[in-house]
Short mmCIF file of C-alpha atoms in Angstrom, two decimals:
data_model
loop_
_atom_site.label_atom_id
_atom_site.label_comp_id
_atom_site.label_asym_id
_atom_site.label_seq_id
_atom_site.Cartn_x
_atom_site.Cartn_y
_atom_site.Cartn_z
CA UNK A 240 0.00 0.00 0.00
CA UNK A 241 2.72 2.56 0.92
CA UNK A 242 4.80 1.37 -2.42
CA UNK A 243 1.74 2.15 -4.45
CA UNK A 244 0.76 5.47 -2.58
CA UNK A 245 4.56 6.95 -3.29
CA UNK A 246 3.68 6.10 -6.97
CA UNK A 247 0.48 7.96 -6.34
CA UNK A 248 2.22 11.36 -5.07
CA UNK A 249 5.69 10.82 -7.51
CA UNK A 250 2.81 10.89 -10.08
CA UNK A 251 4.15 7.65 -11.98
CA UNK A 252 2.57 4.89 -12.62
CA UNK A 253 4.06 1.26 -11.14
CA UNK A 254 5.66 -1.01 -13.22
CA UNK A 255 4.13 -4.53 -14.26
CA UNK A 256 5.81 -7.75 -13.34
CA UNK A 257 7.85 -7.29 -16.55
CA UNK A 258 9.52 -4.48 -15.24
CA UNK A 259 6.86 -2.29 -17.66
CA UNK A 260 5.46 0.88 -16.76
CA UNK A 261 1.36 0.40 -16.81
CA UNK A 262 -0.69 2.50 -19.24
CA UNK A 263 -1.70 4.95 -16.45
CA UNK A 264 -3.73 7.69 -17.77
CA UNK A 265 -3.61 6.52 -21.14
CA UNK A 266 -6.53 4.75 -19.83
CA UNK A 267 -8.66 7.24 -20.49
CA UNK A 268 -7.87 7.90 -24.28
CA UNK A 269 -10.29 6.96 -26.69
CA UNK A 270 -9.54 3.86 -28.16
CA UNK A 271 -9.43 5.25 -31.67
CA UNK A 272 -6.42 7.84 -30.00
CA UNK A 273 -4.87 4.93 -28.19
CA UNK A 274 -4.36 3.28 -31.61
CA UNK A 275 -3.01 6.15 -33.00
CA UNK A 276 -0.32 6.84 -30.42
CA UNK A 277 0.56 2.81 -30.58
CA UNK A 278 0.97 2.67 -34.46
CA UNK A 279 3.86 5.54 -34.03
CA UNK A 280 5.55 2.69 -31.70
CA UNK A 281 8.52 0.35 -34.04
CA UNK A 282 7.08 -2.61 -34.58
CA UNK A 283 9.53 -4.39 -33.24
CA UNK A 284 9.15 -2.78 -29.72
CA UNK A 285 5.42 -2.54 -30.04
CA UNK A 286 5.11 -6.55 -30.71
CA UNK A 287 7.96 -7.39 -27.65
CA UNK A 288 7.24 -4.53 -24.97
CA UNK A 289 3.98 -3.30 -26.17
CA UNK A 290 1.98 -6.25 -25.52
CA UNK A 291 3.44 -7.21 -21.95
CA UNK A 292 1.50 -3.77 -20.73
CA UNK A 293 -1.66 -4.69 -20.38
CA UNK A 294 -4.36 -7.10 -21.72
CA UNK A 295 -6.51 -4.39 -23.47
CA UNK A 296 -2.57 -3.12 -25.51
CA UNK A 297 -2.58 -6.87 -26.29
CA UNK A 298 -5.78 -7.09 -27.92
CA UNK A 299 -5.31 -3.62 -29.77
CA UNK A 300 -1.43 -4.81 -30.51
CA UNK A 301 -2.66 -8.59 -31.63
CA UNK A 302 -5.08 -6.71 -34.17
CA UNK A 303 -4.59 -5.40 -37.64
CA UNK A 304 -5.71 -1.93 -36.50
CA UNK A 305 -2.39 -0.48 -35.58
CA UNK A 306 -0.31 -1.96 -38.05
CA UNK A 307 -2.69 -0.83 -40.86
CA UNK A 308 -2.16 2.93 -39.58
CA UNK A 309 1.69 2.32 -40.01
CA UNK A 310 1.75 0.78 -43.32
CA UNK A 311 -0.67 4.04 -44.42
CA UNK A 312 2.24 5.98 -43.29
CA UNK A 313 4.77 4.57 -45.43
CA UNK A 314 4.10 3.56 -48.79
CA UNK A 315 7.07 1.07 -48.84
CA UNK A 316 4.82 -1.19 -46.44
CA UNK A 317 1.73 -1.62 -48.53
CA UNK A 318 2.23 -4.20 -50.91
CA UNK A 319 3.07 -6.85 -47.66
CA UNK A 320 0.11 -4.75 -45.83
CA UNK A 321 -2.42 -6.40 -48.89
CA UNK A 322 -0.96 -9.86 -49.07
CA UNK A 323 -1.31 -10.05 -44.71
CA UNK A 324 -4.78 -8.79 -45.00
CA UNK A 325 -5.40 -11.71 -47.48
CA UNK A 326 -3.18 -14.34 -45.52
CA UNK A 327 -5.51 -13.21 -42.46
CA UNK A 328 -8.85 -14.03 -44.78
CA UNK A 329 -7.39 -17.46 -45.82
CA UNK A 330 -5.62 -18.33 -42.22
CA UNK A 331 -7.46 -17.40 -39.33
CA UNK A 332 -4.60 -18.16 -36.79
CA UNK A 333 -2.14 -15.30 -38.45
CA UNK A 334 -0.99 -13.16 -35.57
CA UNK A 335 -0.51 -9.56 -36.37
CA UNK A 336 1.89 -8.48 -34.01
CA UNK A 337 4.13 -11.27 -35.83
CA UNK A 338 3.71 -9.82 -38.69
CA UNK A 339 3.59 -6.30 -38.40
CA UNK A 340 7.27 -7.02 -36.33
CA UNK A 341 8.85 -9.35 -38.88
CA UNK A 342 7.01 -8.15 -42.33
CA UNK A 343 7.45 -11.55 -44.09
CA UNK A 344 5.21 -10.49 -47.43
CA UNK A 345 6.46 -8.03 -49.76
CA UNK A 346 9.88 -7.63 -48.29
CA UNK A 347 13.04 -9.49 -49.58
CA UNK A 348 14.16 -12.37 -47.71
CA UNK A 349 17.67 -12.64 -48.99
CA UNK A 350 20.05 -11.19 -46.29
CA UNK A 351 22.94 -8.85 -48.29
CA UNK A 352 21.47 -9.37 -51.68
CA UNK A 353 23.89 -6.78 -53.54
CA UNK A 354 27.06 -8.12 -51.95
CA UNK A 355 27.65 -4.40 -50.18
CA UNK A 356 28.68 -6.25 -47.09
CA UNK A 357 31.07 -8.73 -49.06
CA UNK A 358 30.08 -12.34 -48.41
CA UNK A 359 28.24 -11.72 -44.97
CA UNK A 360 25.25 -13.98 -44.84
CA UNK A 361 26.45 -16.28 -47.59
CA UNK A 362 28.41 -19.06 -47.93
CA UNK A 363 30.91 -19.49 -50.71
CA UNK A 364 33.03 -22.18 -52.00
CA UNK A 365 34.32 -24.15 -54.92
CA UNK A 366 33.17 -27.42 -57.42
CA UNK A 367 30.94 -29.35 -54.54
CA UNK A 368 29.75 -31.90 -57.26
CA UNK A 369 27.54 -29.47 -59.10
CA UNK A 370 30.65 -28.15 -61.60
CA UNK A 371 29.54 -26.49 -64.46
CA UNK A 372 33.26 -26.50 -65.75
CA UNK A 373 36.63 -26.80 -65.10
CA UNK A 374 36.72 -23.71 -62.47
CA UNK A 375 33.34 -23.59 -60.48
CA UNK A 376 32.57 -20.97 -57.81
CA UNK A 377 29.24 -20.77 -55.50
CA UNK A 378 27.37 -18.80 -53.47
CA UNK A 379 24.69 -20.18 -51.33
CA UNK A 380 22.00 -18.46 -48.71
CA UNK A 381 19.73 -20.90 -46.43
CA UNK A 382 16.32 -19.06 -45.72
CA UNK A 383 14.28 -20.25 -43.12
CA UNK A 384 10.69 -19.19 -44.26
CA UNK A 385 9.21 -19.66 -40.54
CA UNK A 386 11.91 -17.79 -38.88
CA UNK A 387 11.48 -14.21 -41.38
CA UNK A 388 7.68 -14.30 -40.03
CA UNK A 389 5.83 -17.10 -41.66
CA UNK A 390 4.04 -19.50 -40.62
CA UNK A 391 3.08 -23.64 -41.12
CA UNK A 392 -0.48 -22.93 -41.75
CA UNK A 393 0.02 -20.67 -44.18
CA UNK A 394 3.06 -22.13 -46.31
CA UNK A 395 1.34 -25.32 -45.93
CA UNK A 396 -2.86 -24.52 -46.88
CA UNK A 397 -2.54 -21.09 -48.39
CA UNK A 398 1.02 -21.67 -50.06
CA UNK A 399 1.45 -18.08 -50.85
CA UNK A 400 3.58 -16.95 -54.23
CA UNK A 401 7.73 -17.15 -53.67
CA UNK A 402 9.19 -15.08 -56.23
CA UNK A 403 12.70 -15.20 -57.00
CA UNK A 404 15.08 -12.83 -59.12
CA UNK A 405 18.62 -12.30 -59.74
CA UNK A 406 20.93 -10.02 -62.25
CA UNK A 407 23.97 -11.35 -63.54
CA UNK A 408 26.39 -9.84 -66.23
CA UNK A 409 30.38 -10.72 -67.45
CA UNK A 410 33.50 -9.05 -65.60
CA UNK A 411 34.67 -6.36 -68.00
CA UNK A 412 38.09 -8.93 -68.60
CA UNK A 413 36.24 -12.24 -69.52
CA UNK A 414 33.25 -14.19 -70.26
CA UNK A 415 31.03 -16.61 -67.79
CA UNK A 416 28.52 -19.60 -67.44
CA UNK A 417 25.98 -18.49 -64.69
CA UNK A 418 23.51 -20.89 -63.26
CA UNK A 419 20.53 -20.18 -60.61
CA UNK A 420 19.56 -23.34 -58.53
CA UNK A 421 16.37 -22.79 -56.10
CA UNK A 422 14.94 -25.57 -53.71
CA UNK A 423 12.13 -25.38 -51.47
CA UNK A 424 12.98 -27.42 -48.47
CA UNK A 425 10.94 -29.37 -46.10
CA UNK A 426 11.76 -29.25 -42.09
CA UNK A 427 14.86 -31.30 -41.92
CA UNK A 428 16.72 -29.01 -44.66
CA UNK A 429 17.47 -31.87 -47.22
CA UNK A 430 14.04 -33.03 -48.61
CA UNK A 431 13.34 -31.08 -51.45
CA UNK A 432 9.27 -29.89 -52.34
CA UNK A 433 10.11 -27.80 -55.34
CA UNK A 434 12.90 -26.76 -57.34
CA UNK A 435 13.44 -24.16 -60.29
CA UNK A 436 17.29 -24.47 -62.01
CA UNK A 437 18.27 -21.89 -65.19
CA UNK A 438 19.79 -23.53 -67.74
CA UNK A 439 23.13 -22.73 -68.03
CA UNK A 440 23.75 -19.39 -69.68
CA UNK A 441 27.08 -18.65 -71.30
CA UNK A 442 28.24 -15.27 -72.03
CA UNK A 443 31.22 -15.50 -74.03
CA UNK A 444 31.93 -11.31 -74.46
CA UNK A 445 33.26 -9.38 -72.25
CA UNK A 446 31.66 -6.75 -70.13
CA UNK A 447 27.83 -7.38 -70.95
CA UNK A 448 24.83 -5.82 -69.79
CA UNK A 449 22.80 -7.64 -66.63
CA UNK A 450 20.51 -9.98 -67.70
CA UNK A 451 17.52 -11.42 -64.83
CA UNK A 452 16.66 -14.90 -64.20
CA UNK A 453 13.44 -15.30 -62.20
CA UNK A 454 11.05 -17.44 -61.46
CA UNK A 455 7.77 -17.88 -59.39
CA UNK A 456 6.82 -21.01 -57.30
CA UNK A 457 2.99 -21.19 -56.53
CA UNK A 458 1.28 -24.72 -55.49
CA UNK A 459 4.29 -26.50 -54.80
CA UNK A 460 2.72 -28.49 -52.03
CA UNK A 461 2.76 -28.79 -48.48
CA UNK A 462 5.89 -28.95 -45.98
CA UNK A 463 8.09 -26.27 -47.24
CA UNK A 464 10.35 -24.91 -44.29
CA UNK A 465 13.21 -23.29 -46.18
CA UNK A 466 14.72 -22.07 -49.49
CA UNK A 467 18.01 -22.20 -50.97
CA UNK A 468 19.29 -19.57 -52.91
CA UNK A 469 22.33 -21.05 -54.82
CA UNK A 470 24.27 -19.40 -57.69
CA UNK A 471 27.32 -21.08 -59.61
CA UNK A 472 29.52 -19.98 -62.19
CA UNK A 473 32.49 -21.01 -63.94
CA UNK A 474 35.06 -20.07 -66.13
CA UNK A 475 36.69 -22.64 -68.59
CA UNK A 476 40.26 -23.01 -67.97
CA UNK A 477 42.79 -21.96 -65.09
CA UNK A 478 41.46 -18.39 -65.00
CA UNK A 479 38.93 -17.59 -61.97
CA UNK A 480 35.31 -17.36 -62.16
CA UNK A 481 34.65 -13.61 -63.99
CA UNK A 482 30.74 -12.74 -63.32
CA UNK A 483 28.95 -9.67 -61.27
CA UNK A 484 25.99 -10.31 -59.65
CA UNK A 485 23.20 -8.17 -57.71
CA UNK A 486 20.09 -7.87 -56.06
CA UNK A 487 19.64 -11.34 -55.26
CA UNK A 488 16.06 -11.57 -54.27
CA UNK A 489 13.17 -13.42 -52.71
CA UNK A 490 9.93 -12.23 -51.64
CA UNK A 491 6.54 -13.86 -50.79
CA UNK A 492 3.06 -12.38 -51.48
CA UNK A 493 -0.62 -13.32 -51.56
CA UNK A 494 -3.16 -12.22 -53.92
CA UNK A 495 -6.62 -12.27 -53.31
#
């Protein structure tokens, strides 16, 4: 009683078992203000902190209410704002706070994609039984689909779009063969659901334009867990492999 009076007259409100301050007068916002103020909150913080405050910040935080307002605000956050709203239609059980924190739709899944960071987040290495040619180089990224905000239900009823892209082009001193191998992987990381492989493209000149390779999976079944972004190129003879590549990319949506 004294504990709580002191809070009283230092006109704070106690903290939570969590160590979180309660919502205090907050209490006596309007709801539609109270969802206001919480959408300026990063999700990340809103879905982790947020929610320990109070039952009623759960309930507004575990709804698509707040995380609406924030994709309104930026423009970027739209696109995966259209294919939750239609994962939440097909799956029930999709939490929004998971969502709105992670932002699995719309966003690309491929950690360093343009190589800015050097090899950070991929793993590299040489001939590994899928040579293309006498010098073979590779560069390989495990995504696991669950962990970047997904969920079983929904990569296993709903099986939302997986579209993957890449640019490749020829070092300005040689010519290439560039391959793209993609498998959609079950729990244990070796059985493979799906798979999409380029066939190999040679570029013989020197210093040519980017060219894409993409590709969409859609119904490829249930159990998919993880995806494996592997590209591979070689360069005939004793010289290294000679290729540029960028914006390595994988992003899942829904469409109503």
């Amino acid at each position: 009683m004294g504990q709580a009076e002191s809070h009283r007259r230092a006109g704070t409100a106690p903290q939570n078992s969590h160590g979180v301050r309660s919502r205090g007068g907050l209490a006596l916002l309007p709801e539609e203000l109270l969802v206001l103020i919480l959408s300026w909150v990063p999700g990340r913080i809103l879905a982790t902190r947020g929610r320990l405050v109070c039952r009623h910040w759960r309930d507004l935080i575990d709804s698509p209410l707040p995380w609406k307002l924030q994709a309104e605000r930026d423009p970027s956050k739209l696109e995966g704002l259209r294919s939750a709203l239609e994962a939440a239609r097909r799956c029930p059980r999709l939490e929004w706070a998971r969502v709105g924190a992670l932002q699995p739709f719309a966003r690309n899944l491929i950690k360093n994609p343009r190589g800015e960071d050097q090899f950070l987040h991929w793993q590299v290495g040489h001939g590994d039984g899928w040579c293309l040619g006498d010098n073979t180089c590779w560069m390989l990224q495990l995504v696991d689909l669950v962990k970047e905000g997904l969920w079983e239900d929904l990569l296993d009823t709903c099986q939302p779009d997986i579209f993957i892209s890449e640019w490749w082009g020829t070092h300005e001193n040689c010519g290439c063969t560039y391959n793209l191998y993609i498998t959609l992987l079950a729990g244990d990381k070796n059985s493979v659901i799906a798979r999409f492989v380029t066939e190999a493209d040679s570029a013989e000149e020197w210093d040519i334009p980017f060219q894409q390779a993409s590709h969409v999976f859609r119904e490829y079944g249930p159990g998919v867990r993880y995806l494996r972004f592997q590209h591979i190129g070689s360069r005939p003879g004793e010289q290294r492999t000679e290729a540029h590549l960028t914006n390595s990319t994988v992003l899942v949506k829904l469409s109503g």
